[in-house]
Short mmCIF file of C-alpha atoms in Angstrom, two decimals:
data_model
loop_
_atom_site.label_atom_id
_atom_site.label_comp_id
_atom_site.label_asym_id
_atom_site.label_seq_id
_atom_site.Cartn_x
_atom_site.Cartn_y
_atom_site.Cartn_z
CA UNK A 1 -0.54 -22.00 128.34
CA UNK A 2 -0.99 -19.18 125.80
CA UNK A 3 1.51 -17.90 123.21
CA UNK A 4 1.42 -14.79 121.06
CA UNK A 5 3.77 -13.68 118.34
CA UNK A 6 4.31 -10.03 117.55
CA UNK A 7 5.41 -9.48 114.02
CA UNK A 8 5.98 -6.12 112.26
CA UNK A 9 5.47 -4.61 108.92
CA UNK A 10 9.06 -3.30 109.00
CA UNK A 11 12.09 -3.23 111.25
CA UNK A 12 11.65 -0.74 114.09
CA UNK A 13 7.84 -0.97 113.83
CA UNK A 14 7.73 -1.40 117.66
CA UNK A 15 7.87 -5.22 118.07
CA UNK A 16 10.50 -5.17 120.90
CA UNK A 17 8.68 -2.41 122.66
CA UNK A 18 5.22 -4.05 122.42
CA UNK A 19 6.53 -7.36 123.73
CA UNK A 20 8.38 -5.61 126.63
CA UNK A 21 5.24 -3.65 127.47
CA UNK A 22 2.96 -6.68 127.31
CA UNK A 23 5.36 -8.64 129.46
CA UNK A 24 5.23 -5.95 132.15
CA UNK A 25 1.46 -5.62 131.99
CA UNK A 26 0.93 -9.42 132.24
CA UNK A 27 3.43 -9.61 135.14
CA UNK A 28 1.36 -6.95 136.97
CA UNK A 29 -1.75 -9.15 136.36
CA UNK A 30 -0.05 -12.18 138.01
CA UNK A 31 0.79 -14.02 134.81
CA UNK A 32 4.01 -16.04 134.63
CA UNK A 33 5.25 -14.75 131.26
CA UNK A 34 8.50 -15.06 129.34
CA UNK A 35 9.84 -13.38 126.08
CA UNK A 36 11.19 -15.26 123.17
CA UNK A 37 12.76 -14.33 119.89
CA UNK A 38 13.59 -17.30 117.72
CA UNK A 39 16.25 -15.48 115.60
CA UNK A 40 17.80 -12.00 116.35
CA UNK A 41 20.30 -10.07 114.41
CA UNK A 42 21.87 -7.46 116.71
CA UNK A 43 25.13 -6.12 117.86
CA UNK A 44 23.90 -5.11 121.34
CA UNK A 45 23.80 -8.20 123.53
CA UNK A 46 23.75 -9.27 127.12
CA UNK A 47 25.16 -12.06 129.31
CA UNK A 48 22.65 -14.37 131.11
CA UNK A 49 23.20 -15.73 134.56
CA UNK A 50 24.31 -18.99 133.05
CA UNK A 51 27.06 -17.40 130.98
CA UNK A 52 25.29 -17.26 127.59
CA UNK A 53 24.74 -14.50 125.08
CA UNK A 54 21.41 -13.15 123.98
CA UNK A 55 20.03 -10.08 122.28
CA UNK A 56 19.77 -7.01 124.40
CA UNK A 57 15.99 -6.66 123.71
CA UNK A 58 15.31 -10.10 125.15
CA UNK A 59 17.32 -9.24 128.40
CA UNK A 60 15.14 -6.16 128.73
CA UNK A 61 11.95 -8.10 127.97
CA UNK A 62 12.99 -10.64 130.71
CA UNK A 63 13.34 -7.69 133.21
CA UNK A 64 9.90 -6.49 132.16
CA UNK A 65 8.48 -9.96 132.83
CA UNK A 66 10.32 -10.26 136.14
CA UNK A 67 12.19 -13.40 135.15
CA UNK A 68 15.86 -14.23 134.87
CA UNK A 69 17.19 -13.89 131.34
CA UNK A 70 18.00 -17.24 129.65
CA UNK A 71 19.52 -18.35 126.43
CA UNK A 72 16.24 -20.13 125.53
CA UNK A 73 14.68 -16.57 125.15
CA UNK A 74 16.93 -16.09 122.10
CA UNK A 75 18.29 -19.35 120.91
CA UNK A 76 19.68 -17.96 117.58
CA UNK A 77 21.64 -14.68 117.70
CA UNK A 78 23.53 -13.33 114.62
CA UNK A 79 26.13 -10.58 115.11
CA UNK A 80 27.15 -9.10 111.85
CA UNK A 81 30.91 -8.69 111.37
CA UNK A 82 30.54 -7.56 107.67
CA UNK A 83 27.79 -6.71 105.19
CA UNK A 84 27.51 -10.41 104.10
CA UNK A 85 28.76 -12.29 107.23
CA UNK A 86 28.01 -12.76 110.88
CA UNK A 87 29.00 -14.64 113.99
CA UNK A 88 26.36 -17.27 114.63
CA UNK A 89 25.42 -17.88 118.33
CA UNK A 90 23.32 -20.96 119.16
CA UNK A 91 21.94 -21.28 122.79
CA UNK A 92 24.20 -18.55 123.97
CA UNK A 93 27.46 -19.88 122.51
CA UNK A 94 29.27 -18.85 119.39
CA UNK A 95 29.69 -21.69 116.82
CA UNK A 96 31.61 -19.66 114.27
CA UNK A 97 31.21 -17.12 111.49
CA UNK A 98 29.08 -17.69 108.41
CA UNK A 99 28.37 -15.92 105.16
CA UNK A 100 24.74 -15.07 104.44
CA UNK A 101 24.29 -17.85 101.88
CA UNK A 102 25.80 -20.39 104.18
CA UNK A 103 23.60 -19.50 107.09
CA UNK A 104 20.59 -19.70 104.82
CA UNK A 105 21.38 -23.32 104.27
CA UNK A 106 22.09 -23.79 107.95
CA UNK A 107 18.52 -22.62 108.94
CA UNK A 108 17.06 -26.03 109.05
CA UNK A 109 19.59 -26.97 111.72
CA UNK A 110 19.01 -23.74 113.61
CA UNK A 111 15.26 -24.48 113.56
CA UNK A 112 15.85 -27.41 115.89
CA UNK A 113 17.51 -25.16 118.48
CA UNK A 114 14.58 -22.73 118.15
CA UNK A 115 11.85 -25.31 118.63
CA UNK A 116 13.74 -26.94 121.60
CA UNK A 117 14.03 -23.66 123.35
CA UNK A 118 10.44 -22.69 122.73
CA UNK A 119 9.20 -26.04 124.16
CA UNK A 120 11.14 -25.51 127.32
CA UNK A 121 9.74 -21.97 127.78
CA UNK A 122 6.26 -23.31 127.20
CA UNK A 123 6.66 -25.96 129.90
CA UNK A 124 7.84 -23.27 132.39
CA UNK A 125 5.51 -20.37 131.79
CA UNK A 126 1.86 -19.57 131.42
CA UNK A 127 2.38 -17.19 128.45
CA UNK A 128 5.28 -16.91 125.97
CA UNK A 129 5.40 -13.66 124.04
CA UNK A 130 7.26 -14.18 120.84
CA UNK A 131 8.92 -11.35 118.82
CA UNK A 132 9.43 -11.65 115.12
CA UNK A 133 12.27 -10.17 113.13
CA UNK A 134 12.07 -7.63 110.37
CA UNK A 135 8.97 -8.31 108.28
CA UNK A 136 7.19 -11.63 107.65
CA UNK A 137 6.58 -10.41 103.96
CA UNK A 138 10.15 -10.80 102.80
CA UNK A 139 9.35 -13.27 100.04
CA UNK A 140 13.08 -13.89 99.28
CA UNK A 141 13.67 -15.25 102.79
CA UNK A 142 10.58 -17.47 103.18
CA UNK A 143 12.28 -20.78 102.56
CA UNK A 144 13.27 -22.36 105.89
CA UNK A 145 12.17 -19.21 107.81
CA UNK A 146 12.59 -19.43 111.50
CA UNK A 147 12.14 -15.80 112.43
CA UNK A 148 8.60 -15.01 111.50
CA UNK A 149 5.74 -17.01 109.93
CA UNK A 150 7.96 -20.14 109.49
CA UNK A 151 8.22 -20.31 113.24
CA UNK A 152 4.53 -19.38 113.90
CA UNK A 153 3.35 -22.19 111.57
CA UNK A 154 5.73 -24.74 113.08
CA UNK A 155 4.77 -23.79 116.70
CA UNK A 156 0.98 -23.16 115.88
CA UNK A 157 1.28 -19.66 117.38
CA UNK A 158 -1.22 -16.87 116.83
CA UNK A 159 0.13 -13.67 115.41
CA UNK A 160 -0.60 -9.91 115.69
CA UNK A 161 1.04 -7.40 113.31
CA UNK A 162 2.28 -3.94 114.42
CA UNK A 163 2.97 -1.02 112.20
CA UNK A 164 4.52 2.39 112.75
CA UNK A 165 2.11 5.30 111.66
CA UNK A 166 4.72 7.89 112.38
CA UNK A 167 6.61 6.89 109.25
CA UNK A 168 3.61 7.18 107.02
CA UNK A 169 1.96 4.59 104.83
CA UNK A 170 0.54 2.52 107.67
CA UNK A 171 -2.43 1.17 105.80
CA UNK A 172 -0.31 0.18 102.87
CA UNK A 173 2.18 -1.57 105.15
CA UNK A 174 -0.48 -3.59 106.86
CA UNK A 175 -2.54 -4.51 103.83
CA UNK A 176 0.53 -5.25 101.74
CA UNK A 177 2.07 -7.48 104.44
CA UNK A 178 -1.17 -9.38 104.83
CA UNK A 179 -1.53 -9.89 101.01
CA UNK A 180 1.98 -11.32 100.76
CA UNK A 181 1.24 -14.05 103.33
CA UNK A 182 0.00 -17.53 102.48
CA UNK A 183 -3.76 -18.32 103.22
CA UNK A 184 -2.83 -20.30 106.38
CA UNK A 185 -0.55 -17.49 107.54
CA UNK A 186 -3.21 -14.93 107.01
CA UNK A 187 -5.65 -16.95 108.95
CA UNK A 188 -3.13 -17.01 111.83
CA UNK A 189 -3.17 -13.23 112.10
CA UNK A 190 -5.50 -12.16 114.98
CA UNK A 191 -5.33 -8.44 114.34
CA UNK A 192 -3.31 -5.22 114.09
CA UNK A 193 -1.68 -2.75 116.38
CA UNK A 194 -0.90 0.74 115.14
CA UNK A 195 2.03 2.28 116.93
CA UNK A 196 3.35 5.84 117.55
CA UNK A 197 0.20 7.75 116.75
CA UNK A 198 0.10 11.53 117.22
CA UNK A 199 -2.99 13.56 117.00
CA UNK A 200 -6.79 13.18 117.31
CA UNK A 201 -7.89 9.62 117.04
CA UNK A 202 -11.23 10.76 115.57
CA UNK A 203 -9.28 11.81 112.36
CA UNK A 204 -7.95 8.17 112.14
CA UNK A 205 -11.23 6.33 112.84
CA UNK A 206 -12.37 6.22 109.16
CA UNK A 207 -9.08 4.59 108.23
CA UNK A 208 -9.41 2.07 111.10
CA UNK A 209 -12.98 1.17 109.89
CA UNK A 210 -11.78 0.74 106.33
CA UNK A 211 -8.87 -1.46 107.37
CA UNK A 212 -11.14 -3.81 109.47
CA UNK A 213 -13.70 -4.08 106.66
CA UNK A 214 -11.13 -4.61 103.95
CA UNK A 215 -9.05 -7.28 105.73
CA UNK A 216 -11.64 -8.75 108.13
CA UNK A 217 -9.08 -8.37 110.95
CA UNK A 218 -9.66 -6.18 114.08
CA UNK A 219 -7.44 -3.29 115.08
CA UNK A 220 -6.58 -4.29 118.59
CA UNK A 221 -5.22 -0.90 119.60
CA UNK A 222 -3.69 2.39 118.55
CA UNK A 223 -0.70 3.16 120.75
CA UNK A 224 0.23 6.86 121.15
CA UNK A 225 3.67 8.32 120.47
CA UNK A 226 5.45 8.06 123.80
CA UNK A 227 7.99 10.91 123.91
CA UNK A 228 11.31 10.36 125.54
CA UNK A 229 10.53 6.69 126.12
CA UNK A 230 13.68 4.92 127.11
CA UNK A 231 14.25 1.24 126.49
CA UNK A 232 17.48 -0.52 125.81
CA UNK A 233 18.13 -0.39 122.01
CA UNK A 234 18.60 -3.57 120.02
CA UNK A 235 20.81 -1.77 117.45
CA UNK A 236 19.67 1.77 116.59
CA UNK A 237 21.60 4.65 118.05
CA UNK A 238 19.27 7.23 119.56
CA UNK A 239 19.53 10.78 118.30
CA UNK A 240 20.60 13.08 121.00
CA UNK A 241 19.77 16.71 121.43
CA UNK A 242 22.52 18.99 122.82
CA UNK A 243 22.34 19.46 126.58
CA UNK A 244 23.41 23.07 126.91
CA UNK A 245 23.55 23.03 130.69
CA UNK A 246 25.89 20.04 130.67
CA UNK A 247 28.96 19.93 132.97
CA UNK A 248 30.59 17.10 131.02
CA UNK A 249 30.86 16.63 127.19
CA UNK A 250 31.33 13.16 125.94
CA UNK A 251 31.99 12.00 122.41
CA UNK A 252 31.54 8.42 121.13
CA UNK A 253 32.73 7.72 117.58
CA UNK A 254 30.21 5.53 115.74
CA UNK A 255 32.45 2.75 114.46
CA UNK A 256 31.13 0.88 111.30
CA UNK A 257 30.69 -2.19 113.50
CA UNK A 258 29.95 -0.59 116.81
CA UNK A 259 28.49 -3.01 119.42
CA UNK A 260 26.99 -2.69 122.88
CA UNK A 261 26.49 1.09 122.65
CA UNK A 262 23.89 0.62 125.42
CA UNK A 263 26.99 1.03 127.68
CA UNK A 264 26.39 4.80 127.24
CA UNK A 265 22.67 5.01 127.95
CA UNK A 266 23.21 6.18 131.47
CA UNK A 267 25.39 9.01 130.14
CA UNK A 268 22.85 9.88 127.38
CA UNK A 269 20.18 10.18 130.11
CA UNK A 270 22.13 11.92 132.82
CA UNK A 271 21.09 15.57 133.31
CA UNK A 272 24.60 16.88 133.71
CA UNK A 273 26.12 15.02 130.64
CA UNK A 274 26.04 16.02 126.97
CA UNK A 275 26.72 12.83 124.91
CA UNK A 276 27.33 13.10 121.21
CA UNK A 277 27.67 10.20 118.74
CA UNK A 278 29.80 11.23 115.82
CA UNK A 279 30.64 9.54 112.59
CA UNK A 280 34.27 8.54 112.19
CA UNK A 281 34.29 10.71 109.14
CA UNK A 282 33.44 13.84 111.17
CA UNK A 283 35.80 16.14 113.07
CA UNK A 284 36.18 15.46 116.74
CA UNK A 285 34.31 18.22 118.54
CA UNK A 286 35.76 19.77 121.74
CA UNK A 287 34.89 17.47 124.70
CA UNK A 288 36.04 16.36 128.09
CA UNK A 289 35.88 12.58 127.42
CA UNK A 290 36.17 10.41 124.33
CA UNK A 291 34.93 6.83 124.58
CA UNK A 292 36.11 4.18 122.12
CA UNK A 293 33.10 1.66 122.11
CA UNK A 294 32.90 -2.03 121.50
CA UNK A 295 33.32 -3.41 118.06
CA UNK A 296 32.24 -6.63 116.28
CA UNK A 297 35.14 -6.32 113.85
CA UNK A 298 37.77 -4.48 115.77
CA UNK A 299 40.56 -4.63 113.03
CA UNK A 300 38.31 -3.28 110.37
CA UNK A 301 37.09 -0.49 112.79
CA UNK A 302 40.58 0.29 113.72
CA UNK A 303 41.51 0.70 110.07
CA UNK A 304 38.46 3.02 109.65
CA UNK A 305 39.80 5.25 112.49
CA UNK A 306 43.28 5.37 110.95
CA UNK A 307 41.79 6.27 107.54
CA UNK A 308 39.99 9.18 109.20
CA UNK A 309 43.03 10.31 111.12
CA UNK A 310 41.61 9.59 114.53
CA UNK A 311 45.15 8.94 116.02
CA UNK A 312 46.01 12.58 115.47
CA UNK A 313 42.55 13.73 116.68
CA UNK A 314 42.93 11.78 119.87
CA UNK A 315 46.49 12.88 120.45
CA UNK A 316 45.34 16.49 120.25
CA UNK A 317 42.52 15.69 122.56
CA UNK A 318 44.85 14.26 125.12
CA UNK A 319 47.35 17.13 124.65
CA UNK A 320 44.67 19.58 125.71
CA UNK A 321 43.90 17.59 128.87
CA UNK A 322 41.01 15.46 127.69
CA UNK A 323 40.21 11.97 129.01
CA UNK A 324 40.08 8.80 126.85
CA UNK A 325 38.24 5.62 127.71
CA UNK A 326 38.25 2.39 125.65
CA UNK A 327 35.74 -0.36 126.45
CA UNK A 328 36.19 -3.89 125.11
CA UNK A 329 37.07 -3.46 121.42
CA UNK A 330 37.98 0.09 122.35
CA UNK A 331 40.46 -1.30 124.90
CA UNK A 332 42.01 -3.36 122.18
CA UNK A 333 42.37 -0.30 119.96
CA UNK A 334 44.38 1.56 122.63
CA UNK A 335 47.19 -1.05 122.57
CA UNK A 336 50.08 -1.75 120.18
CA UNK A 337 48.65 -4.43 117.86
CA UNK A 338 45.45 -6.44 117.33
CA UNK A 339 46.18 -9.91 115.84
CA UNK A 340 43.50 -12.32 114.58
CA UNK A 341 45.51 -15.37 113.51
CA UNK A 342 42.44 -17.64 113.33
CA UNK A 343 40.23 -15.21 111.46
CA UNK A 344 37.73 -14.97 114.36
CA UNK A 345 36.16 -11.76 113.15
CA UNK A 346 37.30 -11.62 109.58
CA UNK A 347 40.13 -13.03 107.46
CA UNK A 348 43.25 -13.76 109.57
CA UNK A 349 45.68 -10.84 109.90
CA UNK A 350 47.05 -8.16 112.18
CA UNK A 351 46.69 -4.41 112.42
CA UNK A 352 48.57 -1.74 114.42
CA UNK A 353 46.58 -0.18 117.32
CA UNK A 354 46.64 3.36 118.47
CA UNK A 355 49.67 2.63 120.62
CA UNK A 356 48.72 4.63 123.66
CA UNK A 357 49.14 1.79 126.18
CA UNK A 358 51.65 -0.98 126.42
CA UNK A 359 49.91 -4.17 125.54
CA UNK A 360 48.93 -6.35 122.57
CA UNK A 361 45.77 -8.31 121.85
CA UNK A 362 45.23 -11.71 120.22
CA UNK A 363 41.76 -12.71 119.18
CA UNK A 364 40.81 -16.28 120.01
CA UNK A 365 37.85 -18.39 118.93
CA UNK A 366 36.61 -19.14 122.45
CA UNK A 367 34.53 -16.14 123.62
CA UNK A 368 34.70 -14.95 127.26
CA UNK A 369 31.06 -14.42 128.54
CA UNK A 370 30.55 -13.63 132.15
CA UNK A 371 28.84 -11.27 134.60
CA UNK A 372 31.33 -9.59 136.93
CA UNK A 373 31.47 -7.30 139.88
CA UNK A 374 34.21 -5.73 141.97
CA UNK A 375 35.78 -2.39 142.78
CA UNK A 376 37.83 0.17 141.01
CA UNK A 377 39.90 3.19 142.09
CA UNK A 378 39.98 6.46 140.05
CA UNK A 379 40.43 10.14 141.08
CA UNK A 380 41.69 9.11 144.44
CA UNK A 381 38.54 7.15 145.49
CA UNK A 382 37.11 3.68 145.11
CA UNK A 383 33.70 2.51 143.97
CA UNK A 384 31.75 -0.67 143.54
CA UNK A 385 30.56 -1.77 140.10
CA UNK A 386 28.65 -4.53 138.44
CA UNK A 387 28.99 -5.33 134.76
CA UNK A 388 29.65 -8.00 132.12
CA UNK A 389 32.33 -9.19 129.75
CA UNK A 390 31.77 -10.38 126.04
CA UNK A 391 35.00 -10.61 124.09
CA UNK A 392 37.21 -12.97 122.12
CA UNK A 393 40.39 -11.02 122.58
CA UNK A 394 43.11 -11.78 125.14
CA UNK A 395 45.24 -8.75 125.95
CA UNK A 396 48.76 -8.87 127.55
CA UNK A 397 51.33 -6.32 128.44
CA UNK A 398 52.87 -4.13 131.11
CA UNK A 399 50.01 -1.67 131.12
CA UNK A 400 47.60 -4.42 132.23
CA UNK A 401 49.82 -5.69 135.12
CA UNK A 402 48.00 -3.75 137.87
CA UNK A 403 44.79 -2.57 136.37
CA UNK A 404 42.47 -0.23 138.36
CA UNK A 405 39.62 -2.83 138.43
CA UNK A 406 39.34 -5.89 140.61
CA UNK A 407 37.10 -8.49 139.12
CA UNK A 408 35.17 -11.44 140.43
CA UNK A 409 32.45 -13.54 138.93
CA UNK A 410 29.15 -12.03 140.00
CA UNK A 411 27.57 -15.55 140.19
CA UNK A 412 29.97 -16.74 142.84
CA UNK A 413 30.50 -16.04 146.58
CA UNK A 414 32.43 -13.06 147.85
CA UNK A 415 35.36 -15.15 149.06
CA UNK A 416 36.74 -16.08 145.64
CA UNK A 417 40.04 -14.78 144.48
CA UNK A 418 40.04 -11.56 142.48
CA UNK A 419 42.06 -10.50 139.57
CA UNK A 420 43.21 -7.09 138.26
CA UNK A 421 41.62 -5.90 135.00
CA UNK A 422 42.01 -2.98 132.74
CA UNK A 423 44.67 -0.29 132.41
CA UNK A 424 45.17 3.30 133.50
CA UNK A 425 47.90 5.50 131.96
CA UNK A 426 50.58 6.94 134.21
CA UNK A 427 49.12 10.41 133.78
CA UNK A 428 45.60 9.17 134.61
CA UNK A 429 44.15 10.39 131.26
CA UNK A 430 43.57 7.00 129.53
CA UNK A 431 41.45 4.28 130.98
CA UNK A 432 40.78 0.90 129.35
CA UNK A 433 38.57 -2.08 130.41
CA UNK A 434 36.86 -5.08 129.03
CA UNK A 435 33.87 -4.47 131.19
CA UNK A 436 30.57 -3.44 129.81
CA UNK A 437 27.86 -1.76 131.83
CA UNK A 438 30.04 0.27 134.18
CA UNK A 439 27.92 3.38 133.90
CA UNK A 440 24.77 1.41 134.79
CA UNK A 441 25.75 1.07 138.38
CA UNK A 442 25.08 4.49 140.27
CA UNK A 443 28.23 4.45 142.51
CA UNK A 444 30.41 3.54 139.52
CA UNK A 445 28.85 6.20 137.41
CA UNK A 446 29.48 8.90 140.12
CA UNK A 447 33.13 7.94 140.23
CA UNK A 448 33.69 7.82 136.52
CA UNK A 449 32.13 11.24 136.17
CA UNK A 450 34.62 12.54 138.79
CA UNK A 451 37.52 11.06 136.95
CA UNK A 452 36.37 12.37 133.60
CA UNK A 453 35.23 15.88 134.71
CA UNK A 454 35.55 18.49 137.46
CA UNK A 455 36.35 16.66 140.72
CA UNK A 456 34.83 19.67 142.66
CA UNK A 457 31.45 19.26 140.99
CA UNK A 458 28.48 17.85 142.79
CA UNK A 459 27.50 15.14 140.47
CA UNK A 460 23.86 14.03 140.67
CA UNK A 461 23.08 10.43 141.37
CA UNK A 462 21.38 8.56 138.46
CA UNK A 463 20.17 4.95 138.62
CA UNK A 464 19.67 3.48 135.11
CA UNK A 465 17.93 0.38 136.45
CA UNK A 466 15.38 2.39 138.39
CA UNK A 467 14.82 4.57 135.32
CA UNK A 468 14.26 1.50 133.14
CA UNK A 469 11.56 0.13 135.54
CA UNK A 470 9.84 3.57 135.52
CA UNK A 471 9.73 3.49 131.69
CA UNK A 472 8.43 -0.07 131.62
CA UNK A 473 5.64 0.89 134.02
CA UNK A 474 4.78 3.88 131.81
CA UNK A 475 4.63 1.68 128.83
CA UNK A 476 2.44 -0.88 130.50
CA UNK A 477 0.10 1.83 131.72
CA UNK A 478 -0.18 3.08 128.15
CA UNK A 479 -0.95 -0.38 126.74
CA UNK A 480 -3.56 -1.01 129.40
CA UNK A 481 -5.46 2.07 128.20
CA UNK A 482 -5.07 1.76 124.55
CA UNK A 483 -5.26 -1.95 123.72
CA UNK A 484 -8.42 -3.86 123.57
CA UNK A 485 -9.18 -5.03 127.16
CA UNK A 486 -11.20 -8.13 126.12
CA UNK A 487 -8.21 -9.29 123.99
CA UNK A 488 -5.73 -8.46 126.76
CA UNK A 489 -7.72 -10.45 129.23
CA UNK A 490 -7.29 -13.68 127.17
CA UNK A 491 -3.48 -13.43 127.37
CA UNK A 492 -2.30 -15.80 130.08
CA UNK A 493 -5.44 -17.85 130.10
CA UNK A 494 -5.28 -21.55 129.20
CA UNK A 495 -6.51 -21.11 125.63
CA UNK A 496 -5.13 -19.42 122.50
CA UNK A 497 -5.78 -15.79 122.03
#
């Protein structure tokens, strides 16, 4: 068994991408490989087959590795609900909210969950690829660290450090990070990977030689900038250029605590759709469809919309014939009230919703986590879908009595009883659902585009899962060319790299 930990000089240095690419490359070479991230802080998450919640990046890395996503791949997930507090998820299940200082004291307990999960993965796979979080050189966070070198030392795992040259300062980042590590941690570092390089490698060579001579560590590869590489985002919202030839204009307001915006990746990549993310403080541009996304603090985000007069903006949008879709937290915002009597997401309290649909929502401490499938009927036709639910809210009211979605648990047989889900307004303009991932299913995407846009248009088929695999293959091909082959060959062998 081998293990390797990828740490980065900064957030967004390319840790998740490198682990995903290495996982796909090792899978192609016949290695039984699994991803692992001890502690993840992210608002984009996924539901495993066993009904647990993990970070979106680890779900993607599991796809790259060709293995089923499991909660052991991300034993500690933190979902921020404010600037100083987060919901803490251990082994896929929420245990409650903690303030930053409280969680810092809890880390010694979380460490046990991390090491238990890692041991199980080690026993089941030839190679475990571990992803760090942020930077290992955050000296204020070193005590009881479980995300970077604290884990590597406890698990006796070798480390490589990746840095993003596109942002500038790559040599300072790498040398400075190494200097802030302890002697034993520095000895654990096997080498460096430089990410997102543009230009002639000959102009970089003198810097690479200097880095190797100064640190005594090899540069294991220089990965070129891969334009238009699509991989599921852990948190960052991708900037989007205007699609001037689009047949459908879609706007998603960026809520302060937006979550699971990967719901809209298929729209962002669709050749006939122009997707715009707009700040809640901006004007609502003319569009065919507005989507209210998921939220980790739905009452606070609802208040943010009210403060920026989005109720009036959306009323005007509907008056001119536009469509409105609410997903998960967005569904809750479309109702009459949102009540959090137990303080599940914040302090206990209640806020008014937009009032567009007849139902109310109560947040409860037990989170609903499941993969689902079924059918829905819109624009006079039915379509199959697959998706998942992640929510604490329970919504009740007349608008939800005969929702347009039928739902069954995707893990069970086809003969189980189905239930109605979601809501559709009487005029067909407003749609609401708790189901994430609807646009990922090609047939469902086609039908949703017909509902939101021109029913006479010939909408092109787009398969996000197939596109994802194409991108993973492209990434693996790139790593195979640009990483040190002798070093790559050691991964998966029965010795440490």
